[in-house]
Amino acid sequence: PRKPTRLIPLGKHRGAVMSLAFHPKQPTILMSGSIDSTMGIWDVKTRKLLGILKGHKSWVNAMVFSPDGKQLYSASSDGTVNVWDFEKRKVIKTIPVTKAEVRSLDASSDGKYLAAGIRYGKVKVWKTSDWSEHLSFQAHGGDVWALKFAPDAKSFATGNGDWNRPGLVKLWDVATGKLMRKLQHTGEVLCLSFSKKGDYLAAGGGDDSVLVWSLK
């Protein structure tokens, strides 16, 4: 197999980088979100900065593209989610989510829903067709650091946990918001990932561990 090539560092923000997102249709385009409140647009092939997006007043904690790549969604500690027209590089909608911080964000694979995990345990889901609020509920007791839609877009997982304490992963029905399953982690749940077919769910913890569950 070909040995991976380490690219020259692309550049730097004026603060820690909290989130990354590759464009689904333009594989060399990478977004970076920082605590300096900006988002960088990079071409990883030419190693050039193509632009900087400024639309938040605080940390950019999470970013995700729509499946067609036409829109970019960003979540911030300023309590908002921004919807960007990526081609025009401008905000077309700002969703006032919370007075707290938006910790995590994901879009469903069918493009119909956008979900956000919020500080202090709340989750919100919107319909992207008209940006009406589809679900809003208390999912956890602690911050929702991680949120991920299943590949079939019928369910999504959330993860929480307070510093140095075991957290929970919960599976929710997208249509109804009904709790489908609880999975106990050994640490604070900071990230989630489904396998391609949705057979497995993995969660990374603040206790240095990775747990994987079979969902079938």
mmCIF file with all atom_site columns, C-alpha atoms in Angstrom:
data_model
loop_
_atom_site.group_PDB
_atom_site.id
_atom_site.type_symbol
_atom_site.label_atom_id
_atom_site.label_alt_id
_atom_site.label_comp_id
_atom_site.label_asym_id
_atom_site.label_entity_id
_atom_site.label_seq_id
_atom_site.pdbx_PDB_ins_code
_atom_site.Cartn_x
_atom_site.Cartn_y
_atom_site.Cartn_z
_atom_site.occupancy
_atom_site.B_iso_or_equiv
_atom_site.pdbx_formal_charge
_atom_site.auth_seq_id
_atom_site.auth_comp_id
_atom_site.auth_asym_id
_atom_site.auth_atom_id
_atom_site.pdbx_PDB_model_num
ATOM 1   C CA . PRO A 1 1   ? 0.000   0.000  0.000  1.00 0.00 ? 1   PRO A CA 1
ATOM 2   C CA . ARG A 1 2   ? 1.047   3.561  -0.665 1.00 0.00 ? 2   ARG A CA 1
ATOM 3   C CA . LYS A 1 3   ? 2.585   5.284  2.300  1.00 0.00 ? 3   LYS A CA 1
ATOM 4   C CA . PRO A 1 4   ? 0.526   8.277  3.500  1.00 0.00 ? 4   PRO A CA 1
ATOM 5   C CA . THR A 1 5   ? 2.057   11.659 2.777  1.00 0.00 ? 5   THR A CA 1
ATOM 6   C CA . ARG A 1 6   ? 2.190   14.217 5.550  1.00 0.00 ? 6   ARG A CA 1
ATOM 7   C CA . LEU A 1 7   ? 1.182   17.570 4.139  1.00 0.00 ? 7   LEU A CA 1
ATOM 8   C CA . ILE A 1 8   ? 2.810   20.801 5.140  1.00 0.00 ? 8   ILE A CA 1
ATOM 9   C CA . PRO A 1 9   ? 0.644   22.476 7.804  1.00 0.00 ? 9   PRO A CA 1
ATOM 10  C CA . LEU A 1 10  ? -1.985  24.609 6.086  1.00 0.00 ? 10  LEU A CA 1
ATOM 11  C CA . GLY A 1 11  ? -1.795  27.547 8.413  1.00 0.00 ? 11  GLY A CA 1
ATOM 12  C CA . LYS A 1 12  ? -2.972  28.776 11.760 1.00 0.00 ? 12  LYS A CA 1
ATOM 13  C CA . HIS A 1 13  ? -5.952  30.402 13.418 1.00 0.00 ? 13  HIS A CA 1
ATOM 14  C CA . ARG A 1 14  ? -5.568  32.818 16.300 1.00 0.00 ? 14  ARG A CA 1
ATOM 15  C CA . GLY A 1 15  ? -6.860  30.159 18.676 1.00 0.00 ? 15  GLY A CA 1
ATOM 16  C CA . ALA A 1 16  ? -7.432  26.421 19.055 1.00 0.00 ? 16  ALA A CA 1
ATOM 17  C CA . VAL A 1 17  ? -9.132  24.637 16.158 1.00 0.00 ? 17  VAL A CA 1
ATOM 18  C CA . MET A 1 18  ? -12.333 23.007 17.442 1.00 0.00 ? 18  MET A CA 1
ATOM 19  C CA . SER A 1 19  ? -13.860 21.538 14.281 1.00 0.00 ? 19  SER A CA 1
ATOM 20  C CA . LEU A 1 20  ? -13.091 20.329 10.756 1.00 0.00 ? 20  LEU A CA 1
ATOM 21  C CA . ALA A 1 21  ? -15.258 19.409 7.772  1.00 0.00 ? 21  ALA A CA 1
ATOM 22  C CA . PHE A 1 22  ? -14.371 18.246 4.269  1.00 0.00 ? 22  PHE A CA 1
ATOM 23  C CA . HIS A 1 23  ? -16.651 19.294 1.409  1.00 0.00 ? 23  HIS A CA 1
ATOM 24  C CA . PRO A 1 24  ? -18.696 16.263 0.210  1.00 0.00 ? 24  PRO A CA 1
ATOM 25  C CA . LYS A 1 25  ? -18.393 17.146 -3.493 1.00 0.00 ? 25  LYS A CA 1
ATOM 26  C CA . GLN A 1 26  ? -15.034 18.930 -3.596 1.00 0.00 ? 26  GLN A CA 1
ATOM 27  C CA . PRO A 1 27  ? -12.682 16.532 -1.783 1.00 0.00 ? 27  PRO A CA 1
ATOM 28  C CA . THR A 1 28  ? -9.745  18.932 -1.549 1.00 0.00 ? 28  THR A CA 1
ATOM 29  C CA . ILE A 1 29  ? -11.760 21.627 0.252  1.00 0.00 ? 29  ILE A CA 1
ATOM 30  C CA . LEU A 1 30  ? -11.441 21.579 4.030  1.00 0.00 ? 30  LEU A CA 1
ATOM 31  C CA . MET A 1 31  ? -13.138 23.839 6.567  1.00 0.00 ? 31  MET A CA 1
ATOM 32  C CA . SER A 1 32  ? -11.631 24.653 9.957  1.00 0.00 ? 32  SER A CA 1
ATOM 33  C CA . GLY A 1 33  ? -13.493 26.265 12.832 1.00 0.00 ? 33  GLY A CA 1
ATOM 34  C CA . SER A 1 34  ? -11.696 27.990 15.704 1.00 0.00 ? 34  SER A CA 1
ATOM 35  C CA . ILE A 1 35  ? -12.166 29.594 19.094 1.00 0.00 ? 35  ILE A CA 1
ATOM 36  C CA . ASP A 1 36  ? -11.165 32.823 17.338 1.00 0.00 ? 36  ASP A CA 1
ATOM 37  C CA . SER A 1 37  ? -14.783 32.776 15.974 1.00 0.00 ? 37  SER A CA 1
ATOM 38  C CA . THR A 1 38  ? -13.727 32.340 12.330 1.00 0.00 ? 38  THR A CA 1
ATOM 39  C CA . MET A 1 39  ? -13.788 29.509 9.804  1.00 0.00 ? 39  MET A CA 1
ATOM 40  C CA . GLY A 1 40  ? -11.023 28.944 7.302  1.00 0.00 ? 40  GLY A CA 1
ATOM 41  C CA . ILE A 1 41  ? -11.540 27.546 3.793  1.00 0.00 ? 41  ILE A CA 1
ATOM 42  C CA . TRP A 1 42  ? -8.493  25.553 2.682  1.00 0.00 ? 42  TRP A CA 1
ATOM 43  C CA . ASP A 1 43  ? -7.468  23.714 -0.455 1.00 0.00 ? 43  ASP A CA 1
ATOM 44  C CA . VAL A 1 44  ? -5.441  20.770 0.864  1.00 0.00 ? 44  VAL A CA 1
ATOM 45  C CA . LYS A 1 45  ? -3.953  20.081 -2.578 1.00 0.00 ? 45  LYS A CA 1
ATOM 46  C CA . THR A 1 46  ? -2.507  23.540 -3.172 1.00 0.00 ? 46  THR A CA 1
ATOM 47  C CA . ARG A 1 47  ? -2.198  24.227 0.588  1.00 0.00 ? 47  ARG A CA 1
ATOM 48  C CA . LYS A 1 48  ? -3.739  27.653 0.104  1.00 0.00 ? 48  LYS A CA 1
ATOM 49  C CA . LEU A 1 49  ? -6.211  29.567 2.229  1.00 0.00 ? 49  LEU A CA 1
ATOM 50  C CA . LEU A 1 50  ? -9.162  30.302 -0.061 1.00 0.00 ? 50  LEU A CA 1
ATOM 51  C CA . GLY A 1 51  ? -11.096 32.460 2.327  1.00 0.00 ? 51  GLY A CA 1
ATOM 52  C CA . ILE A 1 52  ? -12.200 33.184 5.885  1.00 0.00 ? 52  ILE A CA 1
ATOM 53  C CA . LEU A 1 53  ? -15.809 33.116 7.019  1.00 0.00 ? 53  LEU A CA 1
ATOM 54  C CA . LYS A 1 54  ? -16.829 35.467 9.816  1.00 0.00 ? 54  LYS A CA 1
ATOM 55  C CA . GLY A 1 55  ? -20.325 35.087 11.170 1.00 0.00 ? 55  GLY A CA 1
ATOM 56  C CA . HIS A 1 56  ? -20.073 34.106 14.826 1.00 0.00 ? 56  HIS A CA 1
ATOM 57  C CA . LYS A 1 57  ? -19.224 36.044 17.969 1.00 0.00 ? 57  LYS A CA 1
ATOM 58  C CA . SER A 1 58  ? -17.590 33.168 19.838 1.00 0.00 ? 58  SER A CA 1
ATOM 59  C CA . TRP A 1 59  ? -16.049 29.713 19.425 1.00 0.00 ? 59  TRP A CA 1
ATOM 60  C CA . VAL A 1 60  ? -16.989 27.669 16.356 1.00 0.00 ? 60  VAL A CA 1
ATOM 61  C CA . ASN A 1 61  ? -17.519 24.282 18.003 1.00 0.00 ? 61  ASN A CA 1
ATOM 62  C CA . ALA A 1 62  ? -18.934 22.222 15.134 1.00 0.00 ? 62  ALA A CA 1
ATOM 63  C CA . MET A 1 63  ? -19.461 22.347 11.373 1.00 0.00 ? 63  MET A CA 1
ATOM 64  C CA . VAL A 1 64  ? -21.125 20.090 8.823  1.00 0.00 ? 64  VAL A CA 1
ATOM 65  C CA . PHE A 1 65  ? -22.005 20.381 5.134  1.00 0.00 ? 65  PHE A CA 1
ATOM 66  C CA . SER A 1 66  ? -25.363 19.541 3.629  1.00 0.00 ? 66  SER A CA 1
ATOM 67  C CA . PRO A 1 67  ? -25.130 16.287 1.624  1.00 0.00 ? 67  PRO A CA 1
ATOM 68  C CA . ASP A 1 68  ? -25.070 18.200 -1.684 1.00 0.00 ? 68  ASP A CA 1
ATOM 69  C CA . GLY A 1 69  ? -22.394 20.585 -0.424 1.00 0.00 ? 69  GLY A CA 1
ATOM 70  C CA . LYS A 1 70  ? -24.408 23.678 -1.265 1.00 0.00 ? 70  LYS A CA 1
ATOM 71  C CA . GLN A 1 71  ? -24.831 24.725 2.350  1.00 0.00 ? 71  GLN A CA 1
ATOM 72  C CA . LEU A 1 72  ? -22.519 24.767 5.346  1.00 0.00 ? 72  LEU A CA 1
ATOM 73  C CA . TYR A 1 73  ? -23.848 24.692 8.901  1.00 0.00 ? 73  TYR A CA 1
ATOM 74  C CA . SER A 1 74  ? -21.841 26.021 11.844 1.00 0.00 ? 74  SER A CA 1
ATOM 75  C CA . ALA A 1 75  ? -22.502 25.920 15.591 1.00 0.00 ? 75  ALA A CA 1
ATOM 76  C CA . SER A 1 76  ? -21.040 28.319 18.110 1.00 0.00 ? 76  SER A CA 1
ATOM 77  C CA . SER A 1 77  ? -20.662 29.143 21.773 1.00 0.00 ? 77  SER A CA 1
ATOM 78  C CA . ASP A 1 78  ? -22.546 32.344 20.953 1.00 0.00 ? 78  ASP A CA 1
ATOM 79  C CA . GLY A 1 79  ? -25.709 30.197 21.061 1.00 0.00 ? 79  GLY A CA 1
ATOM 80  C CA . THR A 1 80  ? -26.464 30.241 17.344 1.00 0.00 ? 80  THR A CA 1
ATOM 81  C CA . VAL A 1 81  ? -26.321 27.980 14.313 1.00 0.00 ? 81  VAL A CA 1
ATOM 82  C CA . ASN A 1 82  ? -25.518 29.673 11.023 1.00 0.00 ? 82  ASN A CA 1
ATOM 83  C CA . VAL A 1 83  ? -26.681 28.410 7.642  1.00 0.00 ? 83  VAL A CA 1
ATOM 84  C CA . TRP A 1 84  ? -24.249 29.424 4.902  1.00 0.00 ? 84  TRP A CA 1
ATOM 85  C CA . ASP A 1 85  ? -24.612 29.573 1.139  1.00 0.00 ? 85  ASP A CA 1
ATOM 86  C CA . PHE A 1 86  ? -21.210 28.018 0.580  1.00 0.00 ? 86  PHE A CA 1
ATOM 87  C CA . GLU A 1 87  ? -20.772 29.148 -3.030 1.00 0.00 ? 87  GLU A CA 1
ATOM 88  C CA . LYS A 1 88  ? -21.566 32.758 -2.153 1.00 0.00 ? 88  LYS A CA 1
ATOM 89  C CA . ARG A 1 89  ? -19.720 32.527 1.173  1.00 0.00 ? 89  ARG A CA 1
ATOM 90  C CA . LYS A 1 90  ? -22.476 34.265 3.100  1.00 0.00 ? 90  LYS A CA 1
ATOM 91  C CA . VAL A 1 91  ? -24.895 33.555 5.947  1.00 0.00 ? 91  VAL A CA 1
ATOM 92  C CA . ILE A 1 92  ? -28.419 33.047 4.666  1.00 0.00 ? 92  ILE A CA 1
ATOM 93  C CA . LYS A 1 93  ? -29.974 32.233 8.029  1.00 0.00 ? 93  LYS A CA 1
ATOM 94  C CA . THR A 1 94  ? -29.043 32.497 11.692 1.00 0.00 ? 94  THR A CA 1
ATOM 95  C CA . ILE A 1 95  ? -30.914 30.221 14.075 1.00 0.00 ? 95  ILE A CA 1
ATOM 96  C CA . PRO A 1 96  ? -31.022 31.545 17.667 1.00 0.00 ? 96  PRO A CA 1
ATOM 97  C CA . VAL A 1 97  ? -30.705 28.190 19.423 1.00 0.00 ? 97  VAL A CA 1
ATOM 98  C CA . THR A 1 98  ? -29.951 28.914 23.074 1.00 0.00 ? 98  THR A CA 1
ATOM 99  C CA . LYS A 1 99  ? -28.595 31.377 25.616 1.00 0.00 ? 99  LYS A CA 1
ATOM 100 C CA . ALA A 1 100 ? -25.977 28.742 26.410 1.00 0.00 ? 100 ALA A CA 1
ATOM 101 C CA . GLU A 1 101 ? -23.462 27.159 23.998 1.00 0.00 ? 101 GLU A CA 1
ATOM 102 C CA . VAL A 1 102 ? -24.078 24.903 21.000 1.00 0.00 ? 102 VAL A CA 1
ATOM 103 C CA . ARG A 1 103 ? -21.643 22.023 21.451 1.00 0.00 ? 103 ARG A CA 1
ATOM 104 C CA . SER A 1 104 ? -22.325 19.623 18.556 1.00 0.00 ? 104 SER A CA 1
ATOM 105 C CA . LEU A 1 105 ? -24.014 19.518 15.164 1.00 0.00 ? 105 LEU A CA 1
ATOM 106 C CA . ASP A 1 106 ? -24.904 17.053 12.422 1.00 0.00 ? 106 ASP A CA 1
ATOM 107 C CA . ALA A 1 107 ? -27.021 16.827 9.273  1.00 0.00 ? 107 ALA A CA 1
ATOM 108 C CA . SER A 1 108 ? -28.975 13.744 8.235  1.00 0.00 ? 108 SER A CA 1
ATOM 109 C CA . SER A 1 109 ? -27.793 11.861 5.154  1.00 0.00 ? 109 SER A CA 1
ATOM 110 C CA . ASP A 1 110 ? -31.049 12.583 3.320  1.00 0.00 ? 110 ASP A CA 1
ATOM 111 C CA . GLY A 1 111 ? -30.593 16.316 3.919  1.00 0.00 ? 111 GLY A CA 1
ATOM 112 C CA . LYS A 1 112 ? -33.953 16.687 5.651  1.00 0.00 ? 112 LYS A CA 1
ATOM 113 C CA . TYR A 1 113 ? -32.798 17.417 9.191  1.00 0.00 ? 113 TYR A CA 1
ATOM 114 C CA . LEU A 1 114 ? -30.166 19.345 11.120 1.00 0.00 ? 114 LEU A CA 1
ATOM 115 C CA . ALA A 1 115 ? -29.622 18.563 14.805 1.00 0.00 ? 115 ALA A CA 1
ATOM 116 C CA . ALA A 1 116 ? -27.698 20.370 17.527 1.00 0.00 ? 116 ALA A CA 1
ATOM 117 C CA . GLY A 1 117 ? -26.444 19.313 20.944 1.00 0.00 ? 117 GLY A CA 1
ATOM 118 C CA . ILE A 1 118 ? -26.478 22.066 23.542 1.00 0.00 ? 118 ILE A CA 1
ATOM 119 C CA . ARG A 1 119 ? -24.793 22.806 26.837 1.00 0.00 ? 119 ARG A CA 1
ATOM 120 C CA . TYR A 1 120 ? -26.745 21.542 29.875 1.00 0.00 ? 120 TYR A CA 1
ATOM 121 C CA . GLY A 1 121 ? -28.214 18.615 27.961 1.00 0.00 ? 121 GLY A CA 1
ATOM 122 C CA . LYS A 1 122 ? -30.752 19.905 25.476 1.00 0.00 ? 122 LYS A CA 1
ATOM 123 C CA . VAL A 1 123 ? -31.122 18.754 21.847 1.00 0.00 ? 123 VAL A CA 1
ATOM 124 C CA . LYS A 1 124 ? -32.902 20.510 18.986 1.00 0.00 ? 124 LYS A CA 1
ATOM 125 C CA . VAL A 1 125 ? -33.728 19.271 15.486 1.00 0.00 ? 125 VAL A CA 1
ATOM 126 C CA . TRP A 1 126 ? -34.894 21.394 12.539 1.00 0.00 ? 126 TRP A CA 1
ATOM 127 C CA . LYS A 1 127 ? -36.446 20.577 9.176  1.00 0.00 ? 127 LYS A CA 1
ATOM 128 C CA . THR A 1 128 ? -34.145 22.033 6.535  1.00 0.00 ? 128 THR A CA 1
ATOM 129 C CA . SER A 1 129 ? -37.038 22.525 4.091  1.00 0.00 ? 129 SER A CA 1
ATOM 130 C CA . ASP A 1 130 ? -38.383 25.524 6.024  1.00 0.00 ? 130 ASP A CA 1
ATOM 131 C CA . TRP A 1 131 ? -36.192 25.610 9.166  1.00 0.00 ? 131 TRP A CA 1
ATOM 132 C CA . SER A 1 132 ? -39.129 24.900 11.426 1.00 0.00 ? 132 SER A CA 1
ATOM 133 C CA . GLU A 1 133 ? -38.252 23.304 14.759 1.00 0.00 ? 133 GLU A CA 1
ATOM 134 C CA . HIS A 1 134 ? -38.999 19.586 14.558 1.00 0.00 ? 134 HIS A CA 1
ATOM 135 C CA . LEU A 1 135 ? -37.823 18.449 18.010 1.00 0.00 ? 135 LEU A CA 1
ATOM 136 C CA . SER A 1 136 ? -36.684 20.150 21.200 1.00 0.00 ? 136 SER A CA 1
ATOM 137 C CA . PHE A 1 137 ? -36.131 18.158 24.372 1.00 0.00 ? 137 PHE A CA 1
ATOM 138 C CA . GLN A 1 138 ? -33.911 17.519 27.376 1.00 0.00 ? 138 GLN A CA 1
ATOM 139 C CA . ALA A 1 139 ? -31.707 14.623 26.290 1.00 0.00 ? 139 ALA A CA 1
ATOM 140 C CA . HIS A 1 140 ? -29.085 14.524 29.043 1.00 0.00 ? 140 HIS A CA 1
ATOM 141 C CA . GLY A 1 141 ? -28.191 15.996 32.400 1.00 0.00 ? 141 GLY A CA 1
ATOM 142 C CA . GLY A 1 142 ? -24.799 17.219 31.173 1.00 0.00 ? 142 GLY A CA 1
ATOM 143 C CA . ASP A 1 143 ? -23.470 18.907 28.040 1.00 0.00 ? 143 ASP A CA 1
ATOM 144 C CA . VAL A 1 144 ? -24.197 17.184 24.716 1.00 0.00 ? 144 VAL A CA 1
ATOM 145 C CA . TRP A 1 145 ? -20.631 17.084 23.405 1.00 0.00 ? 145 TRP A CA 1
ATOM 146 C CA . ALA A 1 146 ? -21.401 14.673 20.580 1.00 0.00 ? 146 ALA A CA 1
ATOM 147 C CA . LEU A 1 147 ? -24.284 14.098 18.182 1.00 0.00 ? 147 LEU A CA 1
ATOM 148 C CA . LYS A 1 148 ? -24.441 11.904 15.073 1.00 0.00 ? 148 LYS A CA 1
ATOM 149 C CA . PHE A 1 149 ? -27.172 10.778 12.681 1.00 0.00 ? 149 PHE A CA 1
ATOM 150 C CA . ALA A 1 150 ? -27.326 7.116  11.708 1.00 0.00 ? 150 ALA A CA 1
ATOM 151 C CA . PRO A 1 151 ? -26.608 6.437  8.007  1.00 0.00 ? 151 PRO A CA 1
ATOM 152 C CA . ASP A 1 152 ? -30.284 5.654  7.292  1.00 0.00 ? 152 ASP A CA 1
ATOM 153 C CA . ALA A 1 153 ? -31.323 9.042  8.775  1.00 0.00 ? 153 ALA A CA 1
ATOM 154 C CA . LYS A 1 154 ? -34.011 7.341  10.892 1.00 0.00 ? 154 LYS A CA 1
ATOM 155 C CA . SER A 1 155 ? -32.245 7.760  14.226 1.00 0.00 ? 155 SER A CA 1
ATOM 156 C CA . PHE A 1 156 ? -29.480 9.775  15.819 1.00 0.00 ? 156 PHE A CA 1
ATOM 157 C CA . ALA A 1 157 ? -27.149 9.322  18.757 1.00 0.00 ? 157 ALA A CA 1
ATOM 158 C CA . THR A 1 158 ? -26.171 11.810 21.451 1.00 0.00 ? 158 THR A CA 1
ATOM 159 C CA . GLY A 1 159 ? -23.437 11.620 24.058 1.00 0.00 ? 159 GLY A CA 1
ATOM 160 C CA . ASN A 1 160 ? -22.793 13.505 27.265 1.00 0.00 ? 160 ASN A CA 1
ATOM 161 C CA . GLY A 1 161 ? -20.823 13.495 30.473 1.00 0.00 ? 161 GLY A CA 1
ATOM 162 C CA . ASP A 1 162 ? -19.332 15.831 32.997 1.00 0.00 ? 162 ASP A CA 1
ATOM 163 C CA . TRP A 1 163 ? -15.589 16.165 33.382 1.00 0.00 ? 163 TRP A CA 1
ATOM 164 C CA . ASN A 1 164 ? -13.982 12.929 34.596 1.00 0.00 ? 164 ASN A CA 1
ATOM 165 C CA . ARG A 1 165 ? -17.347 11.172 35.028 1.00 0.00 ? 165 ARG A CA 1
ATOM 166 C CA . PRO A 1 166 ? -18.984 8.334  33.056 1.00 0.00 ? 166 PRO A CA 1
ATOM 167 C CA . GLY A 1 167 ? -21.379 9.500  30.363 1.00 0.00 ? 167 GLY A CA 1
ATOM 168 C CA . LEU A 1 168 ? -24.284 8.052  28.441 1.00 0.00 ? 168 LEU A CA 1
ATOM 169 C CA . VAL A 1 169 ? -24.902 7.474  24.753 1.00 0.00 ? 169 VAL A CA 1
ATOM 170 C CA . LYS A 1 170 ? -28.563 7.620  23.791 1.00 0.00 ? 170 LYS A CA 1
ATOM 171 C CA . LEU A 1 171 ? -30.285 6.656  20.551 1.00 0.00 ? 171 LEU A CA 1
ATOM 172 C CA . TRP A 1 172 ? -33.341 8.661  19.464 1.00 0.00 ? 172 TRP A CA 1
ATOM 173 C CA . ASP A 1 173 ? -36.015 8.206  16.816 1.00 0.00 ? 173 ASP A CA 1
ATOM 174 C CA . VAL A 1 174 ? -35.796 11.109 14.350 1.00 0.00 ? 174 VAL A CA 1
ATOM 175 C CA . ALA A 1 175 ? -39.500 11.136 13.526 1.00 0.00 ? 175 ALA A CA 1
ATOM 176 C CA . THR A 1 176 ? -40.830 11.149 17.101 1.00 0.00 ? 176 THR A CA 1
ATOM 177 C CA . GLY A 1 177 ? -37.943 12.031 19.391 1.00 0.00 ? 177 GLY A CA 1
ATOM 178 C CA . LYS A 1 178 ? -38.593 8.822  21.315 1.00 0.00 ? 178 LYS A CA 1
ATOM 179 C CA . LEU A 1 179 ? -35.693 7.348  23.264 1.00 0.00 ? 179 LEU A CA 1
ATOM 180 C CA . MET A 1 180 ? -34.759 4.020  21.668 1.00 0.00 ? 180 MET A CA 1
ATOM 181 C CA . ARG A 1 181 ? -31.732 2.893  23.628 1.00 0.00 ? 181 ARG A CA 1
ATOM 182 C CA . LYS A 1 182 ? -29.263 3.826  26.391 1.00 0.00 ? 182 LYS A CA 1
ATOM 183 C CA . LEU A 1 183 ? -25.600 2.830  26.290 1.00 0.00 ? 183 LEU A CA 1
ATOM 184 C CA . GLN A 1 184 ? -23.297 3.368  29.259 1.00 0.00 ? 184 GLN A CA 1
ATOM 185 C CA . HIS A 1 185 ? -19.805 4.725  28.630 1.00 0.00 ? 185 HIS A CA 1
ATOM 186 C CA . THR A 1 186 ? -16.888 4.664  31.066 1.00 0.00 ? 186 THR A CA 1
ATOM 187 C CA . GLY A 1 187 ? -15.964 8.298  30.480 1.00 0.00 ? 187 GLY A CA 1
ATOM 188 C CA . GLU A 1 188 ? -17.250 11.634 29.296 1.00 0.00 ? 188 GLU A CA 1
ATOM 189 C CA . VAL A 1 189 ? -18.554 11.066 25.733 1.00 0.00 ? 189 VAL A CA 1
ATOM 190 C CA . LEU A 1 190 ? -16.780 13.499 23.415 1.00 0.00 ? 190 LEU A CA 1
ATOM 191 C CA . CYS A 1 191 ? -17.290 12.007 19.938 1.00 0.00 ? 191 CYS A CA 1
ATOM 192 C CA . LEU A 1 192 ? -19.504 9.512  18.098 1.00 0.00 ? 192 LEU A CA 1
ATOM 193 C CA . SER A 1 193 ? -19.345 7.644  14.799 1.00 0.00 ? 193 SER A CA 1
ATOM 194 C CA . PHE A 1 194 ? -21.575 5.109  13.038 1.00 0.00 ? 194 PHE A CA 1
ATOM 195 C CA . SER A 1 195 ? -20.229 2.449  10.708 1.00 0.00 ? 195 SER A CA 1
ATOM 196 C CA . LYS A 1 196 ? -21.232 2.803  7.051  1.00 0.00 ? 196 LYS A CA 1
ATOM 197 C CA . LYS A 1 197 ? -24.277 0.516  7.345  1.00 0.00 ? 197 LYS A CA 1
ATOM 198 C CA . GLY A 1 198 ? -25.159 1.602  10.864 1.00 0.00 ? 198 GLY A CA 1
ATOM 199 C CA . ASP A 1 199 ? -24.360 -1.807 12.354 1.00 0.00 ? 199 ASP A CA 1
ATOM 200 C CA . TYR A 1 200 ? -21.923 -0.371 14.877 1.00 0.00 ? 200 TYR A CA 1
ATOM 201 C CA . LEU A 1 201 ? -21.709 2.776  16.962 1.00 0.00 ? 201 LEU A CA 1
ATOM 202 C CA . ALA A 1 202 ? -18.411 3.966  18.431 1.00 0.00 ? 202 ALA A CA 1
ATOM 203 C CA . ALA A 1 203 ? -17.917 6.533  21.188 1.00 0.00 ? 203 ALA A CA 1
ATOM 204 C CA . GLY A 1 204 ? -14.706 8.170  22.367 1.00 0.00 ? 204 GLY A CA 1
ATOM 205 C CA . GLY A 1 205 ? -14.402 9.112  26.012 1.00 0.00 ? 205 GLY A CA 1
ATOM 206 C CA . GLY A 1 206 ? -12.589 11.576 28.189 1.00 0.00 ? 206 GLY A CA 1
ATOM 207 C CA . ASP A 1 207 ? -11.085 8.590  30.036 1.00 0.00 ? 207 ASP A CA 1
ATOM 208 C CA . ASP A 1 208 ? -8.951  7.768  26.950 1.00 0.00 ? 208 ASP A CA 1
ATOM 209 C CA . SER A 1 209 ? -11.222 4.895  25.923 1.00 0.00 ? 209 SER A CA 1
ATOM 210 C CA . VAL A 1 210 ? -13.163 3.968  22.795 1.00 0.00 ? 210 VAL A CA 1
ATOM 211 C CA . LEU A 1 211 ? -16.261 1.781  23.174 1.00 0.00 ? 211 LEU A CA 1
ATOM 212 C CA . VAL A 1 212 ? -18.074 0.120  20.272 1.00 0.00 ? 212 VAL A CA 1
ATOM 213 C CA . TRP A 1 213 ? -21.573 -1.345 20.366 1.00 0.00 ? 213 TRP A CA 1
ATOM 214 C CA . SER A 1 214 ? -23.279 -3.681 17.908 1.00 0.00 ? 214 SER A CA 1
ATOM 215 C CA . LEU A 1 215 ? -26.712 -2.254 17.105 1.00 0.00 ? 215 LEU A CA 1
ATOM 216 C CA . LYS A 1 216 ? -28.053 -5.235 15.181 1.00 0.00 ? 216 LYS A CA 1
#
